[in-house]
PDB file of C-alpha atoms in Angstrom:
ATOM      1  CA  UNK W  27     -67.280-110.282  31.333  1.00  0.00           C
ATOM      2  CA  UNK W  28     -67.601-106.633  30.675  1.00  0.00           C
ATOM      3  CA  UNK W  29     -71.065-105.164  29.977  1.00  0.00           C
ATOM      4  CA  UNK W  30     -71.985-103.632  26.207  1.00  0.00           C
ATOM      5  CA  UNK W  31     -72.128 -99.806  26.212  1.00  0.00           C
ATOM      6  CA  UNK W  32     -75.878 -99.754  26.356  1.00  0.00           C
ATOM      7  CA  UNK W  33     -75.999-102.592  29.397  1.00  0.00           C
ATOM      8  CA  UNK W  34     -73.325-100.129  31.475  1.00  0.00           C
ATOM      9  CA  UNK W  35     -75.000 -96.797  30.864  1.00  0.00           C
ATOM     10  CA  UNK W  36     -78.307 -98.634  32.296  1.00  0.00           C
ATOM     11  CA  UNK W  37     -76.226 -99.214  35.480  1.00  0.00           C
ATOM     12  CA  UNK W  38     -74.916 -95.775  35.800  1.00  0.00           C
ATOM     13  CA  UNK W  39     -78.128 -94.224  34.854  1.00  0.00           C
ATOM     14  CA  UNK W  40     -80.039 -96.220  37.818  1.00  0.00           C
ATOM     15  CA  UNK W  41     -77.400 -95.223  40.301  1.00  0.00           C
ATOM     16  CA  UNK W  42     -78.138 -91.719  38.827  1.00  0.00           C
ATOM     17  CA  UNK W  43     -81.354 -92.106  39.723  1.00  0.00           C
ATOM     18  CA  UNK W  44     -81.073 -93.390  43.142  1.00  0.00           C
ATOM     19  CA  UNK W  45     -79.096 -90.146  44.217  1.00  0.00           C
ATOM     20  CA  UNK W  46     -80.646 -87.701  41.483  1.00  0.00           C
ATOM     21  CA  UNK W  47     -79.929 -84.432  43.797  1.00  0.00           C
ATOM     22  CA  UNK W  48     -75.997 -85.814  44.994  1.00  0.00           C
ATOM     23  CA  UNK W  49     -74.114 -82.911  45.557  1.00  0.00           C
ATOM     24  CA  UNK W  50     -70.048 -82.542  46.114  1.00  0.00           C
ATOM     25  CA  UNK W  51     -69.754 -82.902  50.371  1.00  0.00           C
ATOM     26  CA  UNK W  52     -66.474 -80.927  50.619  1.00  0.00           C
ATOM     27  CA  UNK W  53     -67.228 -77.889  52.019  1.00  0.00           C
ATOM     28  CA  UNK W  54     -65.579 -74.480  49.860  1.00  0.00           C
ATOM     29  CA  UNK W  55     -66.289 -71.460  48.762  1.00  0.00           C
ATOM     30  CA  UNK W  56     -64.213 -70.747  45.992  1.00  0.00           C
ATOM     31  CA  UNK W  57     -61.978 -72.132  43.581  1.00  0.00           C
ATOM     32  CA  UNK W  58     -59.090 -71.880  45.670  1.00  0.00           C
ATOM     33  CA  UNK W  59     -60.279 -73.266  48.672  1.00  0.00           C
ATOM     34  CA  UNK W  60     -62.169 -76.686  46.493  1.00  0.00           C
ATOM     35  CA  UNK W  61     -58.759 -77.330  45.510  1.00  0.00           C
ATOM     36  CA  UNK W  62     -56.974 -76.911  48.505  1.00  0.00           C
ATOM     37  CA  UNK W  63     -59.920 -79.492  49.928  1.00  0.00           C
ATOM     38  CA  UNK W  64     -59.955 -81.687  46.991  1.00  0.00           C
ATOM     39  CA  UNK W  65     -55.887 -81.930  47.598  1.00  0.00           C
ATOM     40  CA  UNK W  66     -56.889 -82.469  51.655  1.00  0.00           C
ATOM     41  CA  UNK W  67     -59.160 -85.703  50.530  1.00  0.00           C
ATOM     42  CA  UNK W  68     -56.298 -87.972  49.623  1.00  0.00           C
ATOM     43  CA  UNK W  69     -56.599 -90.996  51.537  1.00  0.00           C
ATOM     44  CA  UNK W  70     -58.832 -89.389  54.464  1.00  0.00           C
ATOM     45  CA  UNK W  71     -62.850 -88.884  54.759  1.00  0.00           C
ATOM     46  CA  UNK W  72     -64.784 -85.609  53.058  1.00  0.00           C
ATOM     47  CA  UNK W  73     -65.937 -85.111  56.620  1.00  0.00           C
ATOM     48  CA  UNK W  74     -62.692 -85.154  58.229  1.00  0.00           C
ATOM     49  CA  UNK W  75     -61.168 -82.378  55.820  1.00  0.00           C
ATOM     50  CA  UNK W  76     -64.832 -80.496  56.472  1.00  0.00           C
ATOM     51  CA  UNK W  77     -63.657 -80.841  59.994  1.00  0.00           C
ATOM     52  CA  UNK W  78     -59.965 -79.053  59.654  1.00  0.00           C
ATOM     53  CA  UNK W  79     -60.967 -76.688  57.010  1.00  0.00           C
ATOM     54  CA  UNK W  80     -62.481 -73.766  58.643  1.00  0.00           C
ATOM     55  CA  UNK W  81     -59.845 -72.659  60.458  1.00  0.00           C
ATOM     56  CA  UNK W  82     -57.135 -73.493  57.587  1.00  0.00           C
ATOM     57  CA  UNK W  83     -59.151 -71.159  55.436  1.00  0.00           C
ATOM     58  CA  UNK W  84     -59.392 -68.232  58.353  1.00  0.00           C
ATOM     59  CA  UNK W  85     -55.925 -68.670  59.063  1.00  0.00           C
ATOM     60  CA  UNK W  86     -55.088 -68.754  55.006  1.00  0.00           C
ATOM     61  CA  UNK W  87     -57.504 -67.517  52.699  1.00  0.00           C
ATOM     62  CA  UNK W  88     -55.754 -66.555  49.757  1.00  0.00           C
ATOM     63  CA  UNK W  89     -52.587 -68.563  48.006  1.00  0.00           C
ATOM     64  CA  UNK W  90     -50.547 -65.387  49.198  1.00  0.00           C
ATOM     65  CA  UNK W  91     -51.387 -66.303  53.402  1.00  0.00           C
ATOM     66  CA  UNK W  92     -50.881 -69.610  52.331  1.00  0.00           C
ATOM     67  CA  UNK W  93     -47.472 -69.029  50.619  1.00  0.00           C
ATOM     68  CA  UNK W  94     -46.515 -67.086  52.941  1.00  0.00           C
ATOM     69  CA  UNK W  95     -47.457 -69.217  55.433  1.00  0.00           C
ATOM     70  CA  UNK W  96     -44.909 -72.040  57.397  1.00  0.00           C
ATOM     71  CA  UNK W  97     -45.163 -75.612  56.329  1.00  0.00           C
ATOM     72  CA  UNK W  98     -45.385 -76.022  59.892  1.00  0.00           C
ATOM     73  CA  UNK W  99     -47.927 -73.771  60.615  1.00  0.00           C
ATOM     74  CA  UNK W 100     -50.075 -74.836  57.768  1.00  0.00           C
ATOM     75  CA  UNK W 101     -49.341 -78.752  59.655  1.00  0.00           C
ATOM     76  CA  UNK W 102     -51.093 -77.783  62.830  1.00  0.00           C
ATOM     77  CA  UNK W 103     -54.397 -77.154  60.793  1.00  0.00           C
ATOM     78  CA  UNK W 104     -54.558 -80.619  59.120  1.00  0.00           C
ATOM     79  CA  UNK W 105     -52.680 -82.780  61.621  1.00  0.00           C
ATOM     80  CA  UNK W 106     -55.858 -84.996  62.306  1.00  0.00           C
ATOM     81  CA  UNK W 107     -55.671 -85.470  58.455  1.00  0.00           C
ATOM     82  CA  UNK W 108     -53.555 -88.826  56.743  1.00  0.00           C
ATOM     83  CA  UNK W 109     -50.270 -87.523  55.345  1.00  0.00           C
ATOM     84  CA  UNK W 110     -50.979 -84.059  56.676  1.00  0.00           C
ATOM     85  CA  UNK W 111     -47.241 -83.594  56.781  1.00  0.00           C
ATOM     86  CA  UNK W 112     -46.529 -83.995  53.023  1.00  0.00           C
ATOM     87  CA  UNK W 113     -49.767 -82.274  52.172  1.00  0.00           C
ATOM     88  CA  UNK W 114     -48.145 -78.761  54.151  1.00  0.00           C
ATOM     89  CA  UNK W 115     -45.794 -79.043  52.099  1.00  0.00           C
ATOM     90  CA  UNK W 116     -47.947 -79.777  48.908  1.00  0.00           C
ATOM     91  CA  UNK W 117     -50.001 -76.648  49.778  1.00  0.00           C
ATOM     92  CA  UNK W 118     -47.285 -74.418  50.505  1.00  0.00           C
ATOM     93  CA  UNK W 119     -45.467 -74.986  47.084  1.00  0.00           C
ATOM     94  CA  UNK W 120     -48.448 -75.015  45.332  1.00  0.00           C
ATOM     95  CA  UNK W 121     -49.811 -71.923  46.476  1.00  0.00           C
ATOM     96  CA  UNK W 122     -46.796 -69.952  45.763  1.00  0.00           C
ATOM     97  CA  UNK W 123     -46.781 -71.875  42.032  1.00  0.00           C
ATOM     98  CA  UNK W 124     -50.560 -69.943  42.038  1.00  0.00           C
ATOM     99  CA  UNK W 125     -48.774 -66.982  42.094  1.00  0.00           C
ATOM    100  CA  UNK W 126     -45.867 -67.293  40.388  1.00  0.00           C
ATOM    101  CA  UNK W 127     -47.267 -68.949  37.291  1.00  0.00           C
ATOM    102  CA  UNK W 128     -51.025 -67.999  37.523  1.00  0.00           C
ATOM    103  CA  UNK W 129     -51.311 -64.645  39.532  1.00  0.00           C
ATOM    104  CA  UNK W 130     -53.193 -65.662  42.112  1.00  0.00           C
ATOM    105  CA  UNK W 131     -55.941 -67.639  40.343  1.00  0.00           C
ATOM    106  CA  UNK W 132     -57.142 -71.722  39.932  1.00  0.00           C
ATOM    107  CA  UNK W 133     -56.124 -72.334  36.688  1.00  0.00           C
ATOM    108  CA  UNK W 134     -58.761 -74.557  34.535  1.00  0.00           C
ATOM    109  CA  UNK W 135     -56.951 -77.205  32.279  1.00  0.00           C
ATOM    110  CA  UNK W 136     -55.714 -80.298  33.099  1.00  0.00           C
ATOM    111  CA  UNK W 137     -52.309 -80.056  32.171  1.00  0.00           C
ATOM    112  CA  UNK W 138     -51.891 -76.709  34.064  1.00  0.00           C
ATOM    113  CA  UNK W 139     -53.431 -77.972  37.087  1.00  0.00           C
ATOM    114  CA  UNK W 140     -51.588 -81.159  36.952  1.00  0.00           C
ATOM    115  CA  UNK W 141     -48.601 -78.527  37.033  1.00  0.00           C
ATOM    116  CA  UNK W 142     -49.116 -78.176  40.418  1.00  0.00           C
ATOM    117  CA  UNK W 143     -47.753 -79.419  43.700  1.00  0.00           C
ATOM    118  CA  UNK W 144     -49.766 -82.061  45.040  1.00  0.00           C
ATOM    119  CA  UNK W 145     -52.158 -82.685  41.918  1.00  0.00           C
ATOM    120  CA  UNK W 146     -52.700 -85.477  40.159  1.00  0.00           C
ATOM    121  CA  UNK W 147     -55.719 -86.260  37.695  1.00  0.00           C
ATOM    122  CA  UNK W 148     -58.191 -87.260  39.675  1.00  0.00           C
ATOM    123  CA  UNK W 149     -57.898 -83.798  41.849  1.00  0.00           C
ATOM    124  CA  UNK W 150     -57.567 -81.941  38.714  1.00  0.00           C
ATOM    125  CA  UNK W 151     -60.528 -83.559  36.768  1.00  0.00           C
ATOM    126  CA  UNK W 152     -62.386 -82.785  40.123  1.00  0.00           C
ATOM    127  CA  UNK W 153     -61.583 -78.902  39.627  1.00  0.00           C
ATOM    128  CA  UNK W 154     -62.638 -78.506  36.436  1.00  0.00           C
ATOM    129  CA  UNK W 155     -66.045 -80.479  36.515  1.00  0.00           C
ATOM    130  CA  UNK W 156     -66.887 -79.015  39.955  1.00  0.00           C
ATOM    131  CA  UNK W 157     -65.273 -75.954  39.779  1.00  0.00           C
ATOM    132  CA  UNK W 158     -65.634 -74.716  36.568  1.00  0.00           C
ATOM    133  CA  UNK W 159     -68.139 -76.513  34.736  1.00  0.00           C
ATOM    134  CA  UNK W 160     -66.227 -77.978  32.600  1.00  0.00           C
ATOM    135  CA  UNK W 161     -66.582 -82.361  31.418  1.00  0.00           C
ATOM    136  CA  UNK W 162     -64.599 -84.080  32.916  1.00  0.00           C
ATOM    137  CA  UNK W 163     -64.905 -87.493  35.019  1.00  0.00           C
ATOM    138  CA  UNK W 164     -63.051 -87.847  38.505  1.00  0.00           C
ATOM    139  CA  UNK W 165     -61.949 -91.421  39.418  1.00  0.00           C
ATOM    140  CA  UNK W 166     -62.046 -92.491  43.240  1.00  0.00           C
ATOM    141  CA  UNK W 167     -61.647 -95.829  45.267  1.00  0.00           C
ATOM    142  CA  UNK W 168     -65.944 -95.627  45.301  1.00  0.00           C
ATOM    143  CA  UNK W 169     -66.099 -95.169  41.624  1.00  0.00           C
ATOM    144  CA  UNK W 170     -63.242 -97.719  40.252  1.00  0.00           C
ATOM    145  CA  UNK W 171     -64.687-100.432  42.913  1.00  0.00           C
ATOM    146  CA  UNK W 172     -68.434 -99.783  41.506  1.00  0.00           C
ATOM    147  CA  UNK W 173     -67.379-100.287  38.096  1.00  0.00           C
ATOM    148  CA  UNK W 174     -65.697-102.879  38.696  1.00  0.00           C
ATOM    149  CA  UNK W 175     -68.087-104.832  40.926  1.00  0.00           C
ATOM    150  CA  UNK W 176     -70.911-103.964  38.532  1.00  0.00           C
ATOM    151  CA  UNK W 177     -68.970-105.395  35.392  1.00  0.00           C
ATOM    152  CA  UNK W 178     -68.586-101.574  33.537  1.00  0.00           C
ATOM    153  CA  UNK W 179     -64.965-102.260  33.295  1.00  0.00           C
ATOM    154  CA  UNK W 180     -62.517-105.706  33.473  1.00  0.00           C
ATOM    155  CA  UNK W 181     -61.338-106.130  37.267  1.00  0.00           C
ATOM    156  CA  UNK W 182     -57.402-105.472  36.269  1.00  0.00           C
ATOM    157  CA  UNK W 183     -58.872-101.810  34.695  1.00  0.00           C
ATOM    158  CA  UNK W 184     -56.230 -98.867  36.165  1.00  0.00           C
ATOM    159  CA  UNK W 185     -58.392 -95.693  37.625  1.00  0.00           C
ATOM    160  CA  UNK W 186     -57.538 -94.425  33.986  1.00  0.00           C
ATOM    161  CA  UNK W 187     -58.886 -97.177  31.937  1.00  0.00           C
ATOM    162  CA  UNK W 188     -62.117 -96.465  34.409  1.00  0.00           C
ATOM    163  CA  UNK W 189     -62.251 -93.108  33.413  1.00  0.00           C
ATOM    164  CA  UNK W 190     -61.920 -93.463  29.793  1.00  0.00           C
ATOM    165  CA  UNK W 191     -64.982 -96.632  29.804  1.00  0.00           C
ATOM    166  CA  UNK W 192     -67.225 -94.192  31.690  1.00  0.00           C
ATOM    167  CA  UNK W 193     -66.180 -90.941  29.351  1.00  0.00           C
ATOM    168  CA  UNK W 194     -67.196 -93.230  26.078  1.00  0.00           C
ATOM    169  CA  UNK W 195     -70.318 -94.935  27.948  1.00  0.00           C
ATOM    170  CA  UNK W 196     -71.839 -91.624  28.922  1.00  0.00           C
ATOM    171  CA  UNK W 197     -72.543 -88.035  27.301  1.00  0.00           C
ATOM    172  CA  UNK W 198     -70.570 -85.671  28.629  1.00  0.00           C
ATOM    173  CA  UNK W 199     -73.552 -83.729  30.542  1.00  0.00           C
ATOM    174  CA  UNK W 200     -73.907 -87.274  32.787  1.00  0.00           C
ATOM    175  CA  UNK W 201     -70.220 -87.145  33.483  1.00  0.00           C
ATOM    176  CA  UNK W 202     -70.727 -85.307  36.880  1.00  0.00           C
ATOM    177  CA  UNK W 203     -73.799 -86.412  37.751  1.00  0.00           C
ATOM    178  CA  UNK W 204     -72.722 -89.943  37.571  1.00  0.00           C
ATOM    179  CA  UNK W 205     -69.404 -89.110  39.363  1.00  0.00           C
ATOM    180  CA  UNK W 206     -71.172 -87.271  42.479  1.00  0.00           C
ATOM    181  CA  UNK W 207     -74.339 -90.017  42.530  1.00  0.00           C
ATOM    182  CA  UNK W 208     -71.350 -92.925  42.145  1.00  0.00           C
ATOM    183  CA  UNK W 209     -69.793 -91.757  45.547  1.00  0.00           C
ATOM    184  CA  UNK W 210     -72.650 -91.630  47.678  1.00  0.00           C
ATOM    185  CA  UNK W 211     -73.808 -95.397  46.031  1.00  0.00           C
ATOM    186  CA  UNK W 212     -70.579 -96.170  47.173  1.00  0.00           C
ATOM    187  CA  UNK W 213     -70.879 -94.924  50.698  1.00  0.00           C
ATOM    188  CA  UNK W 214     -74.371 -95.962  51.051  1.00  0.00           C
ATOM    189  CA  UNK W 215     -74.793 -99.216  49.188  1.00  0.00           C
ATOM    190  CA  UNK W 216     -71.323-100.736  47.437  1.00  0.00           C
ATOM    191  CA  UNK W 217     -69.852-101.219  50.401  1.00  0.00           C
ATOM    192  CA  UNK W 218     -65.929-103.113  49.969  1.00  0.00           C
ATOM    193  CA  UNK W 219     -67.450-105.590  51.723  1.00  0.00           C
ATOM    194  CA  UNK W 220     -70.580-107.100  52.124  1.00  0.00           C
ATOM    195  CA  UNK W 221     -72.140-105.150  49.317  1.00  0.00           C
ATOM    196  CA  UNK W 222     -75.991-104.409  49.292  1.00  0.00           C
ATOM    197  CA  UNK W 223     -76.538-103.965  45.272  1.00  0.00           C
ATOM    198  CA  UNK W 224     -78.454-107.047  44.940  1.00  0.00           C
ATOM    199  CA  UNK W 225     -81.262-105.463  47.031  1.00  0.00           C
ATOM    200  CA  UNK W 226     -81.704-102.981  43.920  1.00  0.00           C
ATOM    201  CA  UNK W 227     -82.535-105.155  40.846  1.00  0.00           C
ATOM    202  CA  UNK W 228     -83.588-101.967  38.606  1.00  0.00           C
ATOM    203  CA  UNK W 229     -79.419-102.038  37.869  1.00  0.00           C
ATOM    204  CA  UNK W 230     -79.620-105.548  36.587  1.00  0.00           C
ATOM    205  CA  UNK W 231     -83.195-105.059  34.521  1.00  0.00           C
ATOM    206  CA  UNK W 232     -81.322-105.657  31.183  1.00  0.00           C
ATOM    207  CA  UNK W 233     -84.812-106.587  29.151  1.00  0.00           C
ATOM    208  CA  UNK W 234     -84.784-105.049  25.660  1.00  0.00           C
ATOM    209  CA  UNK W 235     -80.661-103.777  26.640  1.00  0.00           C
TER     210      UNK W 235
END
């Protein structure tokens, strides 16, 4: 059974709470380099991309090195990384799509970030909301299994139908907060397995909800 709006913004808003000052843990310095990291994160740890992204970013600092760069080369960087073949390739094109269709610069809307080699929605809403400010809500594996484990959405929800619950449950100016303190709940408490929740009953306090 799916919680009312009111019940699952009282379970965001606690997790909110436990991790009031969560901050993004990919490590970048500009827009270019939090989407080349954000694209990194597919299927591997933050820390592990932390890990290959120094030197990546010496050796390629700008879409032009990284155009310019071979997908092989580029390979060497992020070999310890899954998929690190595929996402040479991914970089490559879509740094030379930076300067072909954007001169050189992050774009900031969805649909011309989703234009781009190796970006899908979740990277993209990840961009805007971290990178530029702008609302948006990013949907991992932490954040779809916490919503569904806590009852925000129906089990069967897709990562979009996730999105969309949250984005109606919560003002826009939570969107962000809830997605950063979401990720380290799920790191540090809703585990996949054995889950420790329970030992927090402020999430379940639905008196007067």
């Amino acid at each position: 059974m799916v919680l009312s709006k009111k019940r699952a913004r009282h379970v965001i808003e606690e997790i909110i709470a436990l991790f009031p000052d969560a901050k993004p843990s990919l490590d970048f310095r500009n827009h270019f380099e939090l989407l080349v990291a954000v694209m990194l994160s597919a299927q591997t740890t933050d820390a592990a991309v932390n890990k290959a992204t120094p030197a990546l970013f010496e050796a390629y600092p700008t879409p032009q090195d990284m155009a310019t760069a071979g997908e092989a080369d580029i390979a060497k960087h992020i070999s310890r990384l899954g998929l690190y073949r595929n996402k040479a390739k991914f970089l490559k094109k879509c740094a030379q799509q930076l300067l072909d269709d954007f001169d050189g610069q992050v774009p900031q809307t969805r649909a011309e970030l989703e234009s781009l080699a190796g970006v899908g929605r979740k990277t993209a809403n990840v961009v805007m909301s971290v990178g530029f400010g702008i609302p948006a809500f990013a949907v991992d594996t932490h954040v779809e299994r916490i919503c569904k484990h806590h009852d925000i959405v129906k089990k069967s929800a897709t990562p979009l139908e996730v999105e969309k619950r949250v984005m109606e449950v919560l003002p826009p100016e939570r969107w962000l907060p809830a997605h950063q303190a979401m990720i380290y709940f799920g790191r540090a408490i809703c585990h996949p397995k054995n889950p420790e929740c329970d030992h927090y009953p402020q999430l379940y306090n639905f008196k007067d909800i």
